[in-house]
Amino acid sequence: MTVSQAAPEDLRAEALAALSGATDEAALEQWRAEWLGRQDGRVTLLLRAVREQPADQRAAFGQAANAVKQALEAALGERQDALKQAALKTLSTTAALDVTLPGRPQTIGRLHPVTQTMRDCVKAFQEMGFRVAEGPEVEWSAYNFDAMRIPDDHPARDMWDTIWVDTLLNGERKMLLRTHTSPNQARVMERTPEPPVRVIVPGKCYRQEATDATHEWMLTQIEGLAVDEGVRMSDLKGVLYEFARKMFGQDRKVIFHHSYFPFVEPGVEMAMDCFICRGSGADCRTCHGTGWIEILGAGMVHPEIIENAGYDSARVTGFAFGLGVERVALLRWGIEDIRHFYANDLRFLGQF
Amino acid sequence: MKLLLSWLREYVDVDLPVPELARRLIDATAEVESWETIGADWDPERIRVAQVVAIEPHPNADRLRLATVETGAGRQQVVCGAPNVAVGQKVAFATEGALLVDGHTGEKAKLKLRPIRGVESAGMVLSEKELGLSDSHEGILVLPDDAVIGRPLVEQLGDVLFDISTWANRADLLGVLGLAREVSALVSRPLREPATSYSEGGPAIDSLASIVIQDPDLCPRFTASVIQGVTIGPSPAWMQERLLRHGMRPINNVVDITNYVMIETGQPLHAFDYDLVRGKTLIARRATPGEKLVTLDGVEREFDGQMVLVCDGEGAVSVAGVMGGGNSEVSERTTNVLLEVATWVPGNIRRTSMYLKLRSEASLRFEKGLGPEMVEFAHRRALHLFEQLTGGTISKGMIDVYPGKQPPRTIILPAARIEQVLGFAIATDDVRRIFTDLGFLCHHLPPDRYSVQPPYWRPDVLIADDLIEDLARIHGYDKLPATKLRGSLPEPEPRPVEDLRERVRDLAVGLGFQEIITYSLTEKQKLERVVAPEDVRRRAPLSVVNPVAARHTYLRTSLRAGLLETYAANRRQHDGPLRLFEVGQEFLPVEADLPHERKVFCGLVGGTRETRWAKAGEDRIDFFDAKGAAEAVLGALGIPGAFKAAVEYGLLEGHTARISAGKEAVGLVAQVHPETASAFDIDEPVFMVELWLEDLVRVLPERPAYLAPSRFPEMRHDLALLIDTATPASRLIDIVRSHRSGAVRVTADIFDEYRGKGVPEGKKSLAVAVRYQAEDRTLTDEDVARIETGLLKRLEKELGAVRR
Ligand SMILES: [Zn+2]
């Protein structure tokens, strides 16, 4: 074999010179292949040539060749490190980001604010032991009105402007879009042979009503009902007080004042102190300067309704309340117009 | 109901500040909507009562005079142009700087004094206009003789007008006296009832008129008197003023008295011209169907057989409890009056006024239920005023037909019931005081009961709990403690569909969908765009009689229309992707029953994907986004869904799949037919997912099937397979998934579909990642190769699939 064999020291000088000319990952790899390649790298060949050396020189040659290999490997390592460092340096300097640019949009879905508020309300009552039930939105007037002690030709019907379904049964109009969730008081008690009853009934209601910033013809209510021996009006206040604090802050206060609903006796409306102005704003938009915000109607279930359920009204008492979910949502976010809810404009919905 | 504070004060001394009075009324009695202060601008220093003591002509002007007034702080001379100024009058006198309404401009301005035609004026004698009381500029305002000289006018004439909404069960509060009774109880001050005395100078009533109640079921009581020799003229200024403040137009003294007493007591009255009453008899009876009468408002009304009329000897003269007839109306020529004060059945009056679309001040009161005992007081009060104000002579006696007379109602109230209902006790003394202040007769029956008799003006009080309400509201709800509910909890009712609905809502949100809530009522033509003609049930939606708007007439039988509408509306605002969903009810008609309210999830996606920094890109959301969403929801629920090509109305054929799980069809995923989309003003491809929650719940596993993660690695080997274009990829996947070799589980996912160059006509190439998993060992390449060979054979045999 007549391979002209350069001395190991010469090879080392040549290789290191070549290495200093390699300025990127590709050039380094090419250099590695040329010098340290497993098959035919020049240093590999050198090491292979050890066997061809005369016996007396073999050890020295081998040592020198190995030293060259190690030196080159070390130099390559250093060089690779330096390049890596330089690259990292570039990443954080010339390749630095403008971190104030916006992030890539990630799609996030949202629940409708009425659903969110509904769930929060439901949760507040569930924590107080209330079960949840639902009832039909299209309802018999017998449940919506008669069972609630609002007979035909009763002036209290003015309180609920009704949308009637255009069907006749035995020549009479009996089907309507429920005007409130209260018919479920009768429905729930009907299927509960014995108290206790402790239930909330959320759902949509409908009113034949002109809409404005505070009135919408489709609305969401939560009916509450607790019937048992020993249920008192003070418990009603306790439950609603707890609710107001859960929804609007621990320092809320509530008051009752007299009201009238044919299905409760006594009947009250509940107001809570204004959490916006805390009673000090003469021109507060939320409470109109009164310091109080009316949030719901309530009362003790009329004994006749208790009796109609087959319970003994002398032993069993109950309370009921009806809460407007949109009203709670308007208050908690300071929304100025109830009509936003069912306009479904994403510019509105996307904020909750 | 309006309430004038000065009128209230005639019956009860109340000196609470106005906001405090309003608050007490709201807490206990009725909703005070607002109040208006009359004379709020009258400066007490600068506008006072004075008396005219001398009048001289103006030296330089014929139409002006010089009046000397006693102001209480010395005499002053003013220039005055009013024609009605006279010595001795008490007048309103303003000095410089008083804020007044300018007689010419109508604007408020401070009074600036300057010489008028060369004579200095120390102040101004005021008209109603300058005080903002009316537009009358004709003459000066003349105050009553008992006005105190030097007193600030605001104290003499200032007032507060409340606007009060009363509750539907309290007809008595539609009278000033009724509100006064409440205030009297609230402030614990005695009530002064107005005068009801009169003399009976005329002939016996029986010789003048007679009353017949033919339908006593609708007329519990009818009373009548005759007032002879009345002089028709305007009613006194104070009466007109009060009527105007309560929104009633003064007409003449006779009509005004009936209106005044109605506002005062809450009991409506009606005055007939006695000489126009034929036969001198009044008959209360049901109308003959089709019977007609021209009412006082000049409109001819037609009646049905349920409506009650007051008739004379020949025919109808009044719609009972609603409005009188023109044929017996009191006019300037009237000299004798027949006065009717009666009680009617509330529901019947309400029905009549609703059917006739004629709601009068009288009907609004009758329909709320006036006690028949209120009649007598109001009747006597009116006769008192007739004697005082019309110069008429009152007949002797009063006709009183009273078939509905009831014995006084006594209610037993056990003291324990108060605590049982309210949660706190009220002391015996307080119970007695509250009832007495409200006009109830209350006896304590020791040891622990009360016997209570409600007053005649409170027919709403029927049971013990009604009494408890009166106690609670007067005692004050601020004294009601807040306590914790005691007792046991009821059994929960399972609500599988509702629970599933909430999970699906959360899953949709997790997938980036925005929830919307649309109206349940829509238009038929919109439903027809999304519901197949052969779907007769959904094509025959229930309608409502009185929609809030024509576009909200039909109860939706599909959620799709609402979503498409909302999509279109939002597309006008947004580029980029839209992902919307609603979970709601389809209202499916059921014969002779309430509709089936079927719970459905409907999602709609479309638009271009966003590129970096929220710019709409070129890449469009497509069918597989919608399907991916459906799969994700089903996957999270643990329901294995199968998708099969289907043809559905309103959806694009070849781009529609029906989803099934087990034996149930549970939904659809599809591209909305471009023509359907276009009908909703959407001009881009949109994709829909519909999940039928009531069907889905039947295949919902109670809990997901759990598989412990294997300790051994999974082997993956990709295949490219050619199959007929018509063969659904799902068949290939099904075969792979069903392929088992020993204990090795084989699964597969398609990661590409390719047709075109390099693939024969009529074929498609599917890239499939096949995964192999053994539970007992690490598989070798040889194991995989062996199973794959078997699998490929099967695929070739069953599908004609060959490796590409
Ligand atoms: Zn406030």
Coordinates of N, CA and C in Angstrom, one line a residue, chain A residues 156-239:
Chain A
A156 N -105.7 40.5 39.2 CA -104.3 40.2 39.2 C -103.7 39.7 37.9
R157 N -104.7 39.2 37.0 CA -104.2 38.8 35.7 C -103.5 39.9 35.0
D158 N -103.8 41.2 35.3 CA -103.1 42.3 34.7 C -101.6 42.3 35.0
M159 N -101.2 41.6 36.1 CA -99.8 41.6 36.4 C -99.0 40.7 35.5
W160 N -99.7 39.8 34.7 CA -99.0 38.9 33.8 C -99.7 39.0 32.5
D161 N -99.2 39.8 31.6 CA -99.8 39.9 30.2 C -99.4 38.6 29.5
T162 N -100.4 37.9 29.1 CA -100.2 36.5 28.6 C -100.2 36.4 27.1
I163 N -99.3 35.6 26.6 CA -99.3 35.2 25.2 C -100.0 33.8 25.2
W164 N -101.1 33.8 24.5 CA -102.0 32.6 24.4 C -101.6 31.8 23.2
V165 N -101.6 30.4 23.3 CA -101.4 29.5 22.2 C -102.7 29.4 21.5
D166 N -102.7 29.4 20.2 CA -103.9 29.4 19.3 C -104.4 28.0 19.1
T167 N -104.8 27.3 20.2 CA -105.5 26.0 20.1 C -106.7 26.1 21.0
L168 N -107.8 25.4 20.5 CA -109.0 25.4 21.3 C -109.2 23.9 21.8
L169 N -109.5 23.8 23.1 CA -109.8 22.4 23.6 C -111.2 22.5 24.1
N170 N -112.1 21.7 23.6 CA -113.5 21.8 23.9 C -114.0 23.3 23.8
G171 N -113.5 23.9 22.7 CA -114.0 25.3 22.4 C -113.4 26.3 23.3
E172 N -112.4 25.9 24.1 CA -111.8 27.0 25.0 C -110.3 27.1 24.8
R173 N -109.8 28.3 25.0 CA -108.4 28.5 24.9 C -107.8 28.2 26.3
K174 N -107.0 27.2 26.3 CA -106.5 26.7 27.6 C -104.9 26.7 27.7
M175 N -104.3 26.9 26.5 CA -102.8 26.7 26.5 C -102.2 28.1 26.4
L176 N -101.1 28.3 27.1 CA -100.4 29.6 27.0 C -98.9 29.4 27.2
L177 N -98.2 30.4 26.9 CA -96.8 30.4 27.3 C -96.7 30.9 28.7
R178 N -96.1 30.1 29.6 CA -96.2 30.4 31.0 C -95.7 31.8 31.2
T179 N -96.4 32.5 32.1 CA -96.0 33.9 32.3 C -95.0 34.0 33.5
H180 N -94.9 32.9 34.2 CA -94.0 32.8 35.4 C -93.7 31.3 35.6
T181 N -92.7 31.1 36.5 CA -92.4 29.7 36.8 C -93.2 29.1 37.9
S182 N -94.1 30.0 38.5 CA -94.9 29.6 39.6 C -95.8 28.3 39.4
P183 N -96.3 28.1 38.2 CA -97.1 26.9 38.1 C -96.4 25.6 38.5
N184 N -95.1 25.7 38.5 CA -94.4 24.5 39.0 C -94.5 24.3 40.5
Q185 N -94.9 25.3 41.2 CA -95.2 25.0 42.6 C -96.2 23.9 42.7
A186 N -97.3 24.1 41.9 CA -98.4 23.1 41.9 C -97.9 21.8 41.4
R187 N -97.1 21.9 40.3 CA -96.6 20.6 39.6 C -95.7 19.8 40.5
V188 N -94.8 20.5 41.2 CA -93.9 19.8 42.1 C -94.6 19.2 43.3
M189 N -95.5 19.9 43.9 CA -96.2 19.4 45.0 C -97.1 18.2 44.6
E190 N -97.7 18.3 43.4 CA -98.6 17.3 42.9 C -97.9 15.9 42.9
R191 N -96.6 15.9 42.5 CA -95.9 14.7 42.4 C -95.0 14.3 43.7
T192 N -95.2 15.1 44.7 CA -94.6 14.9 46.0 C -95.7 14.6 47.0
P193 N -95.9 13.3 47.3 CA -97.1 12.9 48.1 C -96.9 13.5 49.6
E194 N -95.7 13.6 50.0 CA -95.5 14.1 51.4 C -94.4 15.1 51.4
P195 N -94.5 16.2 52.2 CA -93.4 17.1 52.3 C -92.2 16.3 53.0
P196 N -91.0 16.8 52.9 CA -90.6 18.1 52.5 C -90.5 18.3 51.0
V197 N -90.7 19.5 50.6 CA -90.4 20.0 49.3 C -89.4 21.1 49.4
R198 N -88.3 21.0 48.7 CA -87.3 22.1 48.7 C -86.7 22.1 47.3
V199 N -87.2 23.0 46.5 CA -86.9 22.9 45.1 C -86.8 24.2 44.4
I200 N -85.9 24.3 43.4 CA -86.0 25.5 42.6 C -86.3 25.1 41.2
V201 N -87.0 25.9 40.4 CA -87.4 25.5 39.1 C -87.0 26.7 38.2
P202 N -85.9 26.5 37.4 CA -85.5 27.6 36.5 C -86.1 27.4 35.2
G203 N -86.3 28.4 34.4 CA -86.8 28.3 33.1 C -87.3 29.6 32.4
K204 N -87.6 29.5 31.2 CA -88.0 30.7 30.4 C -89.5 31.0 30.7
C205 N -89.8 32.2 30.7 CA -91.2 32.7 30.8 C -91.4 33.7 29.7
Y206 N -92.7 34.0 29.4 CA -93.0 34.9 28.3 C -94.1 35.9 28.7
R207 N -94.0 37.1 28.3 CA -95.0 38.1 28.6 C -95.4 38.9 27.3
Q208 N -96.7 39.2 27.2 CA -97.1 40.0 26.1 C -96.8 41.4 26.5
E209 N -95.6 41.9 26.2 CA -95.2 43.1 26.8 C -94.3 43.9 25.8
A210 N -94.5 45.2 25.7 CA -93.6 46.0 24.9 C -92.2 46.0 25.5
T211 N -91.2 45.9 24.7 CA -89.8 45.8 25.2 C -89.2 47.2 25.3
D212 N -88.4 47.3 26.4 CA -87.6 48.6 26.5 C -86.3 48.1 27.2
A213 N -85.6 49.1 27.7 CA -84.3 48.8 28.3 C -84.4 47.9 29.5
T214 N -85.6 47.9 30.1 CA -85.7 47.0 31.3 C -86.8 45.9 31.2
H215 N -87.4 45.9 30.0 CA -88.4 44.9 29.8 C -88.1 44.1 28.6
E216 N -88.3 42.8 28.7 CA -88.1 41.9 27.6 C -89.2 40.9 27.6
W217 N -89.7 40.5 26.4 CA -90.9 39.6 26.5 C -90.6 38.2 26.8
M218 N -89.4 37.8 26.5 CA -88.9 36.4 26.9 C -88.0 36.6 28.1
L219 N -88.2 35.9 29.1 CA -87.4 36.1 30.3 C -87.1 34.8 31.0
T220 N -86.1 34.8 31.9 CA -85.8 33.6 32.6 C -86.0 33.8 34.1
Q221 N -86.7 32.8 34.7 CA -87.0 33.0 36.1 C -86.5 31.8 36.8
I222 N -86.3 32.0 38.1 CA -86.1 30.8 39.0 C -87.2 30.9 40.1
E223 N -87.9 29.8 40.1 CA -89.0 29.7 41.1 C -88.3 28.9 42.3
G224 N -88.6 29.4 43.5 CA -88.1 28.7 44.7 C -89.3 28.2 45.5
L225 N -89.2 27.0 46.1 CA -90.3 26.5 46.9 C -89.8 25.7 48.0
A226 N -90.2 26.0 49.2 CA -89.8 25.1 50.4 C -91.1 24.9 51.2
V227 N -91.5 23.7 51.3 CA -92.7 23.3 52.0 C -92.4 22.2 53.0
D228 N -92.8 22.4 54.2 CA -92.6 21.4 55.3 C -93.2 21.9 56.6
E229 N -93.2 21.0 57.5 CA -93.6 21.5 58.8 C -92.5 22.4 59.3
G230 N -92.9 23.6 59.9 CA -91.9 24.4 60.5 C -91.2 25.4 59.5
V231 N -91.7 25.5 58.3 CA -91.1 26.5 57.4 C -91.7 27.8 57.7
R232 N -90.8 28.8 57.9 CA -91.3 30.1 58.4 C -90.9 31.2 57.4
M233 N -91.5 32.4 57.6 CA -91.2 33.5 56.7 C -89.7 34.0 57.1
S234 N -89.3 33.8 58.3 CA -88.0 34.2 58.7 C -87.0 33.3 57.9
D235 N -87.4 32.0 57.6 CA -86.5 31.2 56.8 C -86.3 31.7 55.4
L236 N -87.5 32.2 54.9 CA -87.4 32.8 53.6 C -86.4 33.9 53.5
K237 N -86.5 34.8 54.6 CA -85.6 35.9 54.6 C -84.1 35.4 54.7
G238 N -83.9 34.3 55.5 CA -82.6 33.7 55.7 C -82.1 33.2 54.4
V239 N -82.9 32.5 53.6 CA -82.5 31.9 52.4 C -82.1 33.0 51.4

